[in-house]
C-alpha cells in the first residue's frame, strides 16, 4: 500500500546547529504538507508544497519538494529550543479520483535541542 | 487555533466497555477526521466524514464506528474497547477550499486497562 517514510526518527542537536528531516513517498504526490507537534500538543500545519522542485522558506525553516514529487525535506538553520517537537510530513492518500482531504502521514522526526 | 474541541480530554476505561469520543467544531467545515497517534506510527486515519451522515473508513477502522448527525459534531465509538486501542486520538477538520490543510483538536488520551 501507499507509504510515507521519514528519517531520522529522532535527532538530538546542540542549540545553534542545523537540522534536517527527510520524507519519502512510495507514490508520486500531488502535494505535500508539513506539520509540527510540540510535546504534549497537537499537530499544527506549517506549509504545503505543490510544485515540482518547489522551495519555500519560513524564517529559519526551509521546505523543499523533490523534482519527482516523491520526496521532501525540512531544514532548520541554527536551531533554537523553541524548535523542539515532532515534525511530520503528509501527502494525499490516494483513493479513487476524488480528493477528500485524506492524508497519509510519515512517522515523524522528533527533534530535541540542548541549550 | 481553529474552533475544535474534543471531549473527554482523558479517559481510563476497562476492556470490553463501550467508549464514545466527541469532536466539536465551530467552523462549519464540511470535512472531519479521526486519527490515532501511537509511538513509531505517526498519525493514522481511522474514519472521516465529508458531510452530515456521510462517513467512510480510513486505514485503521477495525473496532471503530463513527456518526455525524450534525455538521459540528463527529463522534468516534469504540463498541468494545481493547488494550490495543490505548492511544491518543485526534480530531481534525479542513475547509473545502484548502482541503489538505488540516486543523487538529487538542486530543483525547484513552487508556484501556
mmCIF file of C-alpha atoms in Angstrom:
data_model
loop_
_atom_site.group_PDB
_atom_site.id
_atom_site.type_symbol
_atom_site.label_atom_id
_atom_site.label_comp_id
_atom_site.label_asym_id
_atom_site.label_seq_id
_atom_site.Cartn_x
_atom_site.Cartn_y
_atom_site.Cartn_z
ATOM 1 C CA UNK A 1 0.000 0.000 0.000
ATOM 2 C CA UNK A 2 0.908 3.668 -0.121
ATOM 3 C CA UNK A 3 3.630 4.622 2.335
ATOM 4 C CA UNK A 4 5.324 7.787 3.534
ATOM 5 C CA UNK A 5 8.606 7.300 5.357
ATOM 6 C CA UNK A 6 10.531 9.836 7.383
ATOM 7 C CA UNK A 7 14.111 9.794 8.591
ATOM 8 C CA UNK A 8 15.587 10.119 11.058
ATOM 9 C CA UNK A 9 13.104 9.090 13.735
ATOM 10 C CA UNK A 10 14.959 11.089 16.406
ATOM 11 C CA UNK A 11 17.563 13.837 16.290
ATOM 12 C CA UNK A 12 19.378 15.496 19.173
ATOM 13 C CA UNK A 13 21.238 18.696 18.359
ATOM 14 C CA UNK A 14 23.038 21.408 20.240
ATOM 15 C CA UNK A 15 21.309 24.755 20.096
ATOM 16 C CA UNK A 16 22.617 26.639 17.086
ATOM 17 C CA UNK A 17 23.232 23.541 14.979
ATOM 18 C CA UNK A 18 21.268 22.835 11.829
ATOM 19 C CA UNK A 19 18.673 20.093 11.484
ATOM 20 C CA UNK A 20 17.160 18.292 8.504
ATOM 21 C CA UNK A 21 14.376 15.729 8.246
ATOM 22 C CA UNK A 22 13.628 13.812 5.069
ATOM 23 C CA UNK A 23 10.350 12.464 3.780
ATOM 24 C CA UNK A 24 9.990 9.812 1.064
ATOM 25 C CA UNK A 25 6.794 8.626 -0.554
ATOM 26 C CA UNK A 26 6.180 5.317 -2.305
ATOM 27 C CA UNK A 27 3.979 7.155 -4.815
ATOM 28 C CA UNK A 28 4.124 10.467 -6.643
ATOM 29 C CA UNK A 29 2.345 13.118 -4.606
ATOM 30 C CA UNK A 30 0.270 15.974 -5.951
ATOM 31 C CA UNK A 31 1.280 17.986 -2.901
ATOM 32 C CA UNK A 32 2.918 17.557 0.478
ATOM 33 C CA UNK A 33 2.289 19.193 3.840
ATOM 34 C CA UNK A 34 4.428 19.627 6.911
ATOM 35 C CA UNK A 35 3.149 19.756 10.464
ATOM 36 C CA UNK A 36 4.792 20.434 13.810
ATOM 37 C CA UNK A 37 3.696 18.932 17.114
ATOM 38 C CA UNK A 38 5.090 20.317 20.336
ATOM 39 C CA UNK A 39 5.477 17.882 23.257
ATOM 40 C CA UNK A 40 2.024 17.218 24.721
ATOM 41 C CA UNK A 41 0.359 19.233 21.990
ATOM 42 C CA UNK A 42 -1.461 18.673 18.753
ATOM 43 C CA UNK A 43 -0.133 18.813 15.179
ATOM 44 C CA UNK A 44 -0.091 22.287 13.670
ATOM 45 C CA UNK A 45 0.006 22.909 9.937
ATOM 46 C CA UNK A 46 3.197 24.591 8.774
ATOM 47 C CA UNK A 47 3.154 24.648 4.998
ATOM 48 C CA UNK A 48 2.029 22.989 1.776
ATOM 49 C CA UNK A 49 4.231 22.429 -1.274
ATOM 50 C CA UNK A 50 2.660 21.773 -4.644
ATOM 51 C CA UNK A 51 5.129 22.295 -7.473
ATOM 52 C CA UNK A 52 7.961 20.037 -8.531
ATOM 53 C CA UNK A 53 11.249 21.390 -7.136
ATOM 54 C CA UNK A 54 9.449 23.980 -5.032
ATOM 55 C CA UNK A 55 11.359 25.633 -2.195
ATOM 56 C CA UNK A 56 9.646 27.703 0.467
ATOM 57 C CA UNK A 57 11.103 29.475 3.471
ATOM 58 C CA UNK A 58 9.608 30.452 6.797
ATOM 59 C CA UNK A 59 12.243 32.349 8.751
ATOM 60 C CA UNK A 60 14.824 29.676 9.688
ATOM 61 C CA UNK A 61 12.798 26.828 8.143
ATOM 62 C CA UNK A 62 13.341 25.778 4.526
ATOM 63 C CA UNK A 63 10.992 23.308 2.870
ATOM 64 C CA UNK A 64 11.749 21.569 -0.391
ATOM 65 C CA UNK A 65 9.659 19.353 -2.677
ATOM 66 C CA UNK A 66 11.626 16.998 -4.908
ATOM 67 C CA UNK A 67 11.671 17.186 -8.683
ATOM 68 C CA UNK A 68 9.911 13.821 -8.953
ATOM 69 C CA UNK A 69 7.394 14.847 -6.273
ATOM 70 C CA UNK A 70 8.188 11.740 -4.254
ATOM 71 C CA UNK A 71 10.354 13.287 -1.586
ATOM 72 C CA UNK A 72 10.593 16.374 0.544
ATOM 73 C CA UNK A 73 12.787 17.852 3.217
ATOM 74 C CA UNK A 74 12.590 20.329 6.054
ATOM 75 C CA UNK A 75 15.772 22.116 7.077
ATOM 76 C CA UNK A 76 16.075 24.273 10.170
ATOM 77 C CA UNK A 77 19.031 26.644 10.338
ATOM 78 C CA UNK A 78 20.558 27.450 13.732
ATOM 79 C CA UNK A 79 18.083 25.542 15.883
ATOM 80 C CA UNK A 80 16.564 27.100 18.970
ATOM 81 C CA UNK A 81 14.911 25.478 21.969
ATOM 82 C CA UNK A 82 11.563 26.629 20.571
ATOM 83 C CA UNK A 83 12.092 24.250 17.640
ATOM 84 C CA UNK A 84 11.693 21.217 19.909
ATOM 85 C CA UNK A 85 8.909 18.897 18.807
ATOM 86 C CA UNK A 86 7.959 16.295 16.242
ATOM 87 C CA UNK A 87 7.816 17.213 12.589
ATOM 88 C CA UNK A 88 5.505 15.277 10.297
ATOM 89 C CA UNK A 89 5.186 15.247 6.556
ATOM 90 C CA UNK A 90 1.901 14.197 4.980
ATOM 91 C CA UNK A 91 0.632 13.558 1.480
ATOM 92 C CA UNK A 92 -2.782 12.902 -0.026
ATOM 93 C CA UNK A 93 -3.994 9.356 0.487
ATOM 94 C CA UNK A 94 -4.720 8.096 -2.990
ATOM 95 C CA UNK A 95 -8.199 6.628 -3.214
ATOM 96 C CA UNK A 96 -10.123 6.834 -6.432
ATOM 97 C CA UNK A 97 -10.220 10.097 -8.317
ATOM 98 C CA UNK A 98 -11.791 12.430 -5.788
ATOM 99 C CA UNK A 99 -9.829 14.474 -3.277
ATOM 100 C CA UNK A 100 -11.416 14.032 0.132
ATOM 101 C CA UNK A 101 -8.547 15.569 2.045
ATOM 102 C CA UNK A 102 -7.432 12.227 3.421
ATOM 103 C CA UNK A 103 -3.781 12.365 4.314
ATOM 104 C CA UNK A 104 -1.145 9.751 4.947
ATOM 105 C CA UNK A 105 1.435 10.852 7.489
ATOM 106 C CA UNK A 106 5.046 9.927 7.913
ATOM 107 C CA UNK A 107 6.095 8.554 11.297
ATOM 108 C CA UNK A 108 7.592 11.893 12.249
ATOM 109 C CA UNK A 109 11.027 13.106 13.312
ATOM 110 C CA UNK A 110 11.378 14.136 16.934
ATOM 111 C CA UNK A 111 13.831 16.957 17.462
ATOM 112 C CA UNK A 112 15.494 17.601 20.811
ATOM 113 C CA UNK A 113 17.593 20.746 21.221
ATOM 114 C CA UNK A 114 20.147 21.065 24.011
ATOM 115 C CA UNK A 115 20.567 24.628 25.215
ATOM 116 C CA UNK B 1 -6.393 27.954 16.609
ATOM 117 C CA UNK B 2 -9.430 26.672 14.740
ATOM 118 C CA UNK B 3 -12.535 26.183 16.871
ATOM 119 C CA UNK B 4 -12.173 22.494 17.609
ATOM 120 C CA UNK B 5 -12.760 20.857 20.953
ATOM 121 C CA UNK B 6 -12.553 17.243 21.972
ATOM 122 C CA UNK B 7 -14.141 15.532 24.940
ATOM 123 C CA UNK B 8 -13.187 13.962 27.162
ATOM 124 C CA UNK B 9 -9.539 15.003 27.178
ATOM 125 C CA UNK B 10 -8.519 11.981 29.221
ATOM 126 C CA UNK B 11 -10.272 8.686 29.836
ATOM 127 C CA UNK B 12 -9.389 5.437 31.524
ATOM 128 C CA UNK B 13 -11.680 2.511 30.861
ATOM 129 C CA UNK B 14 -11.728 -1.251 31.081
ATOM 130 C CA UNK B 15 -11.524 -3.810 28.324
ATOM 131 C CA UNK B 16 -14.908 -4.619 26.857
ATOM 132 C CA UNK B 17 -16.633 -1.352 27.737
ATOM 133 C CA UNK B 18 -18.033 0.989 25.102
ATOM 134 C CA UNK B 19 -16.405 4.397 24.721
ATOM 135 C CA UNK B 20 -17.500 7.443 22.740
ATOM 136 C CA UNK B 21 -15.235 10.348 21.956
ATOM 137 C CA UNK B 22 -16.655 13.631 20.762
ATOM 138 C CA UNK B 23 -15.238 16.187 18.371
ATOM 139 C CA UNK B 24 -16.982 19.545 18.147
ATOM 140 C CA UNK B 25 -16.189 22.338 15.675
ATOM 141 C CA UNK B 26 -17.485 25.859 15.362
ATOM 142 C CA UNK B 27 -16.057 26.486 11.877
ATOM 143 C CA UNK B 28 -18.906 24.910 9.892
ATOM 144 C CA UNK B 29 -16.326 22.909 7.933
ATOM 145 C CA UNK B 30 -17.562 20.037 5.847
ATOM 146 C CA UNK B 31 -14.684 17.594 6.325
ATOM 147 C CA UNK B 32 -13.808 15.993 9.652
ATOM 148 C CA UNK B 33 -11.331 13.245 10.504
ATOM 149 C CA UNK B 34 -10.422 10.951 13.371
ATOM 150 C CA UNK B 35 -6.800 9.867 13.806
ATOM 151 C CA UNK B 36 -4.962 7.825 16.354
ATOM 152 C CA UNK B 37 -1.373 8.526 17.276
ATOM 153 C CA UNK B 38 0.947 5.843 18.563
ATOM 154 C CA UNK B 39 4.743 5.920 19.023
ATOM 155 C CA UNK B 40 6.536 4.967 15.827
ATOM 156 C CA UNK B 41 3.369 5.138 13.720
ATOM 157 C CA UNK B 42 2.703 8.819 13.346
ATOM 158 C CA UNK B 43 -0.932 9.687 12.749
ATOM 159 C CA UNK B 44 -3.192 7.055 11.236
ATOM 160 C CA UNK B 45 -6.629 7.803 9.841
ATOM 161 C CA UNK B 46 -9.478 5.895 11.480
ATOM 162 C CA UNK B 47 -12.577 7.364 9.834
ATOM 163 C CA UNK B 48 -13.510 10.546 8.089
ATOM 164 C CA UNK B 49 -16.648 12.445 7.175
ATOM 165 C CA UNK B 50 -17.372 14.596 4.174
ATOM 166 C CA UNK B 51 -20.735 15.834 5.361
ATOM 167 C CA UNK B 52 -23.670 15.111 7.631
ATOM 168 C CA UNK B 53 -24.343 11.386 7.609
ATOM 169 C CA UNK B 54 -21.558 10.867 5.057
ATOM 170 C CA UNK B 55 -18.679 8.904 6.512
ATOM 171 C CA UNK B 56 -16.061 6.490 5.263
ATOM 172 C CA UNK B 57 -13.318 4.270 6.603
ATOM 173 C CA UNK B 58 -9.679 5.138 6.931
ATOM 174 C CA UNK B 59 -6.674 2.845 7.156
ATOM 175 C CA UNK B 60 -7.259 1.556 10.719
ATOM 176 C CA UNK B 61 -11.048 1.458 11.063
ATOM 177 C CA UNK B 62 -11.496 -2.029 12.562
ATOM 178 C CA UNK B 63 -13.113 -1.819 16.008
ATOM 179 C CA UNK B 64 -14.301 1.763 15.493
ATOM 180 C CA UNK B 65 -17.511 3.334 14.271
ATOM 181 C CA UNK B 66 -18.441 6.967 13.705
ATOM 182 C CA UNK B 67 -21.509 9.117 13.385
ATOM 183 C CA UNK B 68 -22.154 12.617 12.177
ATOM 184 C CA UNK B 69 -25.721 13.790 12.657
ATOM 185 C CA UNK B 70 -24.787 17.496 12.731
ATOM 186 C CA UNK B 71 -22.136 19.477 10.883
ATOM 187 C CA UNK B 72 -20.444 20.479 14.113
ATOM 188 C CA UNK B 73 -20.166 17.081 15.802
ATOM 189 C CA UNK B 74 -18.248 13.949 14.810
ATOM 190 C CA UNK B 75 -18.421 11.048 17.238
ATOM 191 C CA UNK B 76 -15.990 8.144 17.425
ATOM 192 C CA UNK B 77 -17.209 4.995 19.182
ATOM 193 C CA UNK B 78 -15.270 2.010 20.371
ATOM 194 C CA UNK B 79 -18.008 -0.581 20.724
ATOM 195 C CA UNK B 80 -15.939 -2.846 22.978
ATOM 196 C CA UNK B 81 -12.633 -1.298 23.929
ATOM 197 C CA UNK B 82 -9.453 -3.368 23.782
ATOM 198 C CA UNK B 83 -5.996 -2.659 25.184
ATOM 199 C CA UNK B 84 -4.691 -2.210 21.620
ATOM 200 C CA UNK B 85 -6.922 0.858 21.362
ATOM 201 C CA UNK B 86 -4.980 2.640 24.082
ATOM 202 C CA UNK B 87 -3.787 5.696 22.193
ATOM 203 C CA UNK B 88 -4.069 9.418 21.726
ATOM 204 C CA UNK B 89 -6.976 10.306 19.467
ATOM 205 C CA UNK B 90 -7.029 13.484 17.418
ATOM 206 C CA UNK B 91 -9.879 15.006 15.521
ATOM 207 C CA UNK B 92 -9.138 17.249 12.562
ATOM 208 C CA UNK B 93 -11.142 19.486 10.268
ATOM 209 C CA UNK B 94 -10.492 21.061 6.930
ATOM 210 C CA UNK B 95 -12.332 23.522 4.749
ATOM 211 C CA UNK B 96 -13.446 22.709 1.250
ATOM 212 C CA UNK B 97 -11.208 25.370 -0.264
ATOM 213 C CA UNK B 98 -7.927 24.237 1.321
ATOM 214 C CA UNK B 99 -8.595 20.563 1.558
ATOM 215 C CA UNK B 100 -5.160 19.365 2.566
ATOM 216 C CA UNK B 101 -4.590 21.923 5.320
ATOM 217 C CA UNK B 102 -5.936 20.214 8.401
ATOM 218 C CA UNK B 103 -6.564 21.789 11.787
ATOM 219 C CA UNK B 104 -6.324 19.480 14.759
ATOM 220 C CA UNK B 105 -8.136 19.373 18.057
ATOM 221 C CA UNK B 106 -6.285 19.090 21.380
ATOM 222 C CA UNK B 107 -6.562 15.301 21.508
ATOM 223 C CA UNK B 108 -8.023 12.675 23.833
ATOM 224 C CA UNK B 109 -5.732 10.348 25.729
ATOM 225 C CA UNK B 110 -7.500 6.997 26.110
ATOM 226 C CA UNK B 111 -6.202 4.194 28.283
ATOM 227 C CA UNK B 112 -7.859 0.780 28.137
ATOM 228 C CA UNK B 113 -6.934 -1.452 31.056
#
